[in-house]
Short mmCIF file of C-alpha atoms in Angstrom, two decimals:
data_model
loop_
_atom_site.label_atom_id
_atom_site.label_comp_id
_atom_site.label_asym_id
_atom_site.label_seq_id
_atom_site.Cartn_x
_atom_site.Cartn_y
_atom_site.Cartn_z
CA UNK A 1 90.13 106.70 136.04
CA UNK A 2 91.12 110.06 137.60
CA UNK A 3 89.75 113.46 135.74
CA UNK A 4 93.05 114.15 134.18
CA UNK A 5 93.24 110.96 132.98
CA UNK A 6 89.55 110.66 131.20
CA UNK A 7 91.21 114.61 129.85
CA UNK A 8 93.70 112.72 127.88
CA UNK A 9 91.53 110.31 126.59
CA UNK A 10 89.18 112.59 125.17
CA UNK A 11 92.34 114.45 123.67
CA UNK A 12 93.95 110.90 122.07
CA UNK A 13 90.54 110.39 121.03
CA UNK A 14 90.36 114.17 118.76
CA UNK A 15 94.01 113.03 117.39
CA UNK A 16 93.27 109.44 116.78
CA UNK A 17 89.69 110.43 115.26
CA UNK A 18 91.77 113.50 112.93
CA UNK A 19 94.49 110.75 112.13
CA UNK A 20 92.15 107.68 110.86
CA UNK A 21 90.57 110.49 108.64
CA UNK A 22 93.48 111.70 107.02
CA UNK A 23 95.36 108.24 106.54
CA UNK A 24 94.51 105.77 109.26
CA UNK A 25 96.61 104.92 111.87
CA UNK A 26 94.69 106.27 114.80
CA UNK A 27 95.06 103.34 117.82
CA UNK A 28 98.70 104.10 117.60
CA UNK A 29 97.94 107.25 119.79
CA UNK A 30 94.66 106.08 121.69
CA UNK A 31 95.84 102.67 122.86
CA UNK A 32 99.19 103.42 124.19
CA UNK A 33 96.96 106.18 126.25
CA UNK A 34 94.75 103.15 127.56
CA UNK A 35 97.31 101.24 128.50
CA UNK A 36 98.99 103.95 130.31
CA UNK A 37 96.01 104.83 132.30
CA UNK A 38 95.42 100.80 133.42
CA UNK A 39 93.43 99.03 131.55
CA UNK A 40 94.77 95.87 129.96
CA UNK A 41 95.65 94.94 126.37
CA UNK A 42 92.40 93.23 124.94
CA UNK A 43 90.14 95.48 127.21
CA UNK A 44 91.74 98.11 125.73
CA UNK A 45 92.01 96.88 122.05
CA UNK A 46 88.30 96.37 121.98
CA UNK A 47 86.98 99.39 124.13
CA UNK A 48 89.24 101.64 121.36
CA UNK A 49 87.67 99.55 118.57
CA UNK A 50 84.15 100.19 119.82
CA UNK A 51 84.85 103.93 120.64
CA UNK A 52 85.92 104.86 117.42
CA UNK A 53 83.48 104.19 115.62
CA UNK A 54 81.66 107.90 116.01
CA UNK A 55 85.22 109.19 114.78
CA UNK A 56 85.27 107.40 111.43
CA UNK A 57 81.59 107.61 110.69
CA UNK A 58 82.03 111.60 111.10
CA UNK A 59 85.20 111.77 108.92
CA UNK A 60 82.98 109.73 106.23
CA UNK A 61 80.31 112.25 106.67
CA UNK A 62 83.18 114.92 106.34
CA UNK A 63 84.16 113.42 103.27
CA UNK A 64 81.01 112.77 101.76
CA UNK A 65 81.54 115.17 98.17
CA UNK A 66 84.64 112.63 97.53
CA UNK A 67 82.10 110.08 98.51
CA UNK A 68 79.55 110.94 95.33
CA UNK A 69 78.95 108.52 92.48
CA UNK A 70 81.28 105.64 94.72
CA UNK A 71 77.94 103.71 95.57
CA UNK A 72 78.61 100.47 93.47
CA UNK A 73 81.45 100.83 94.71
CA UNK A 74 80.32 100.83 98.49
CA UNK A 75 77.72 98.06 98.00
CA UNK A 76 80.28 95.88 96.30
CA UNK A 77 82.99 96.41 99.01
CA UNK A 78 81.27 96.70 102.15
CA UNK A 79 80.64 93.45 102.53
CA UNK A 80 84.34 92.10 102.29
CA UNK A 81 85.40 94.65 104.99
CA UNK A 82 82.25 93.96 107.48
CA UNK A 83 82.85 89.88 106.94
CA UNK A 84 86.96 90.53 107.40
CA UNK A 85 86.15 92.33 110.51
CA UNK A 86 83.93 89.71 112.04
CA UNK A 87 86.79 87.19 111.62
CA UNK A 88 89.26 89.57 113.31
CA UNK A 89 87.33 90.35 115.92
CA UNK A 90 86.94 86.01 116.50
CA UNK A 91 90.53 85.71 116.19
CA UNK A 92 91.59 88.41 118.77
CA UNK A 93 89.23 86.60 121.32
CA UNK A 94 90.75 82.86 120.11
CA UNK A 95 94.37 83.16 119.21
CA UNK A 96 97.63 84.15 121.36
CA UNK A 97 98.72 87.78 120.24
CA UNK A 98 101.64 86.52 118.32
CA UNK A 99 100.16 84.68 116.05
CA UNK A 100 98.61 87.58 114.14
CA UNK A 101 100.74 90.38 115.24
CA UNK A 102 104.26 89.10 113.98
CA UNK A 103 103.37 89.94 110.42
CA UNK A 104 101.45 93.21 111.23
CA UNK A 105 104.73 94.87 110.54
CA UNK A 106 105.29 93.16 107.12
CA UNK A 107 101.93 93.50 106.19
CA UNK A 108 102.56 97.49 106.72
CA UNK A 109 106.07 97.63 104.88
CA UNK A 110 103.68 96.03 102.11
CA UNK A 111 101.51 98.85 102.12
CA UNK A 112 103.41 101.67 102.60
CA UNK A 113 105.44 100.06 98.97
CA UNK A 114 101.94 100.17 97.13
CA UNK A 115 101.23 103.88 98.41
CA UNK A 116 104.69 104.97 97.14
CA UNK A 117 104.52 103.32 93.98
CA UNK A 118 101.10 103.89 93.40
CA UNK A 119 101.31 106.38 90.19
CA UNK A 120 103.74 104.46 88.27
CA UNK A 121 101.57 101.06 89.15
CA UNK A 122 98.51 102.91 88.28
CA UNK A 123 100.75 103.82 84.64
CA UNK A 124 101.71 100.46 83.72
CA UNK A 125 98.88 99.10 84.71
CA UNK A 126 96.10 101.28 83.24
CA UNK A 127 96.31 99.10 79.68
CA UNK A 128 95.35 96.14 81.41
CA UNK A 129 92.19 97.26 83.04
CA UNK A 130 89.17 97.34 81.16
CA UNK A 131 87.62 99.20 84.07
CA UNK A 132 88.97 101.02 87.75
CA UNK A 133 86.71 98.83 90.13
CA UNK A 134 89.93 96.78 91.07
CA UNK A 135 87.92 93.27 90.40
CA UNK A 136 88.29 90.68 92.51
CA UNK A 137 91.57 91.41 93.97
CA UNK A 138 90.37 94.29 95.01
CA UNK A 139 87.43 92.68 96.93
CA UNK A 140 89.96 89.98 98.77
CA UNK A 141 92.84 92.52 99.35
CA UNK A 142 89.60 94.92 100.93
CA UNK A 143 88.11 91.93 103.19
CA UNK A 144 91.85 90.72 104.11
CA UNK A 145 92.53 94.09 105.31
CA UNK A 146 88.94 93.84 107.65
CA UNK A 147 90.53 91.05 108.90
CA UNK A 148 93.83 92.80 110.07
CA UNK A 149 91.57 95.86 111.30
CA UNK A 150 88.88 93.52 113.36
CA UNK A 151 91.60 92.18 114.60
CA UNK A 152 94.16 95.47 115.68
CA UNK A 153 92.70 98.27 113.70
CA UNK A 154 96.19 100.09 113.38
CA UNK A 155 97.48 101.39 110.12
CA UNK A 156 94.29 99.66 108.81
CA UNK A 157 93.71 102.83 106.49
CA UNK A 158 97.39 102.60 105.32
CA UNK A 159 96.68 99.03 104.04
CA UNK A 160 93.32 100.01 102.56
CA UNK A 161 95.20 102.59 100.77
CA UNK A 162 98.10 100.71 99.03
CA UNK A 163 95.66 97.88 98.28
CA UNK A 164 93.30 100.40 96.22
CA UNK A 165 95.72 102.60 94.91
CA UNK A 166 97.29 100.18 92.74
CA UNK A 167 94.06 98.46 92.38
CA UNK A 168 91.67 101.41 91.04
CA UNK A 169 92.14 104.17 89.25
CA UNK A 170 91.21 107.05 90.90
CA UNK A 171 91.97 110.05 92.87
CA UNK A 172 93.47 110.07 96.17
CA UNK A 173 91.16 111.76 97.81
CA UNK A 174 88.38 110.08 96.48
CA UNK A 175 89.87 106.49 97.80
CA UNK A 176 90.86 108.07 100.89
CA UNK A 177 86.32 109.05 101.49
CA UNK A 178 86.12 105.12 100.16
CA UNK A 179 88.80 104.09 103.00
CA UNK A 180 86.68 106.34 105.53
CA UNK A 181 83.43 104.24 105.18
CA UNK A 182 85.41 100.64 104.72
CA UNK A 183 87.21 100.97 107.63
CA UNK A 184 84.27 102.62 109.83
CA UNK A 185 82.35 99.55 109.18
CA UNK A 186 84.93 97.07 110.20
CA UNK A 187 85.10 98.52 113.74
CA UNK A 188 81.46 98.79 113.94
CA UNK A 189 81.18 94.94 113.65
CA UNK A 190 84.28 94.05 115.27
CA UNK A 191 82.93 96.02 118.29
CA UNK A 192 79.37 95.15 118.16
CA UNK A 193 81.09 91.62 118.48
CA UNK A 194 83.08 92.45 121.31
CA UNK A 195 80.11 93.41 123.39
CA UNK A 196 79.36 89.91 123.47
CA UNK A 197 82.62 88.59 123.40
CA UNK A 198 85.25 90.48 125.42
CA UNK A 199 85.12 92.90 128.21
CA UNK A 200 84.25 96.26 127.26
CA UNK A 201 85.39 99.49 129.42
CA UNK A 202 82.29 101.38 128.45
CA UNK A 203 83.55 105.07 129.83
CA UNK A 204 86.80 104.66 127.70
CA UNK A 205 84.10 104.13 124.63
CA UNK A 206 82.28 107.23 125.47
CA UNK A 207 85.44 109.42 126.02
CA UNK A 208 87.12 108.24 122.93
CA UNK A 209 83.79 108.73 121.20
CA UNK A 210 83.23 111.92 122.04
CA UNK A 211 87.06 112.78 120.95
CA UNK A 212 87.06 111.18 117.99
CA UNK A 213 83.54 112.88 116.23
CA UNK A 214 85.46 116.19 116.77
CA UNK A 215 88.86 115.37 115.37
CA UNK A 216 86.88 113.10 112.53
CA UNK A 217 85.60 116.98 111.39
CA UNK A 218 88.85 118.11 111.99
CA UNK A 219 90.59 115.78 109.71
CA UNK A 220 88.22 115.89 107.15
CA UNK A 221 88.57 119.81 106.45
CA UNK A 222 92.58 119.19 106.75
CA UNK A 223 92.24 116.40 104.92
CA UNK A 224 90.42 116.95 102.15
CA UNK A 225 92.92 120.05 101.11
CA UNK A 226 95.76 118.15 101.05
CA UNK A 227 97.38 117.46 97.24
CA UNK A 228 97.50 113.90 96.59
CA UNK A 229 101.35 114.03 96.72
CA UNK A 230 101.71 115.49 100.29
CA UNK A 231 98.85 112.99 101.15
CA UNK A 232 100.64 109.72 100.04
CA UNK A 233 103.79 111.28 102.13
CA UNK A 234 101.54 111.84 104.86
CA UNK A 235 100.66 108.47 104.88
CA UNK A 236 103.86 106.83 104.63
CA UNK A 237 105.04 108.90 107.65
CA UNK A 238 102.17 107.64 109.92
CA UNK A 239 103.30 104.11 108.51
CA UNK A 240 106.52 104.22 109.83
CA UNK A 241 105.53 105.33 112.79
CA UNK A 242 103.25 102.28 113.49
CA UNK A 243 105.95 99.82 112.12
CA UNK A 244 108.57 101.58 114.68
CA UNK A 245 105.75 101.26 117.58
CA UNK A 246 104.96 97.94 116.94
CA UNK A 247 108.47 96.74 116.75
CA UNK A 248 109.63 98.42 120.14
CA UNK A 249 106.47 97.62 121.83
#
């Protein structure tokens, strides 16, 4: 890896580590990067995984007022994201990429419809919940989407997001902290797995590491002032984006 090229991988690493903050979403810009500086598909998958990690732990930390009085919440959930990601991170290692990635596209379009329809959902819905914690569906649809993320960790946060915004009632920006700490997890384990699994490009980790704590800060103080509305549009825009990417990869 030439200087210039380690330069842009920092860089991708400060948007990617901004983007997952905000929405999710952040491999679309760092692995097209690490596949455009040479290093092949799974080596790259898994080195991005592992490298940012930093990045969502720091937009966590940056959203931690959001993050008060979630605790049941966290103990309940954490464990369906950090099992989902162990099985991703077997599956990228055991299966052929199509047979996960075909339906990574659907699986977004799915999403991005819960995000959009969220408020009304959360309207009809409200007189059939004795509570917001979302229940068991909530727990499945959280450890299904640790699967998807374990296995290719893009758009994971938009999938997080439509799953718990029709799911639990409760402000945007408050799910979006929750997202933050779910999400962090499930690429801690996936890449704690791949160190003994895969091939890891240990440089790309550090680079993207040290990109992604500073735009995990920067996202976080963008984020967090964004109204709920402009958030959800913000999040079906990044959405798109990964459906168009993965369909003209």
């Amino acid at each position: 890896m030439t200087v210039w090229e380690a330069i842009a991988v920092v860089i991708a690493g400060v948007f990617a580590g901004g983007i997952n903050t905000v929405v999710g979403s952040g491999t679309l810009v760092t692995f097209p990067v690490l596949l455009a500086v040479g290093y092949p598909p799974v080596v790259a998958n898994v080195s991005n995984s592992l490298g940012l990690v930093p990045g969502s732990l720091s937009g966590a930390w940056g959203y931690r007022e959001e993050l008060k009085g979630q605790g049941d919440r966290i103990k309940r959930l954490l464990p369906a994201s950090i099992l989902g990601g162990v099985i991703g991170a077997i599956l990228l290692v055991t299966l052929p990429d199509k047979a996960f990635t075909a339906i990574v596209p659907v699986l977004i379009v799915i999403a991005l419809v819960l995000v959009v329809i969220q408020p009304w959902l959360n309207r009809k819905l409200s007189h059939r919940r004795n509570d917001n914690d979302g229940g068991v569906l909530l727990w499945f649809g959280v450890f299904a989407a640790g699967i998807y993320g374990g296995y290719f960790g893009a758009a994971q946060g938009v999938l997080v997001m439509g799953i718990m915004g029709v799911l639990v009632s409760e402000h945007l920006q408050r799910m979006n902290a929750l997202k933050n700490v779910l999400t962090a997890f499930v690429n801690l384990v996936a890449g704690v797995m791949f160190i003994f699994i895969a091939d890891v490009a240990w440089l790309v980790v550090l680079l993207l590491a040290v990109g992604s704590v500073v735009g995990g800060q920067i996202g976080a103080k963008i984020g967090r002032k964004l109204p709920p509305a402009v958030l959800r549009g913000v999040i079906v825009v990044v959405g798109v984006a990964a459906i168009v990417q993965l369909l003209t990869k």
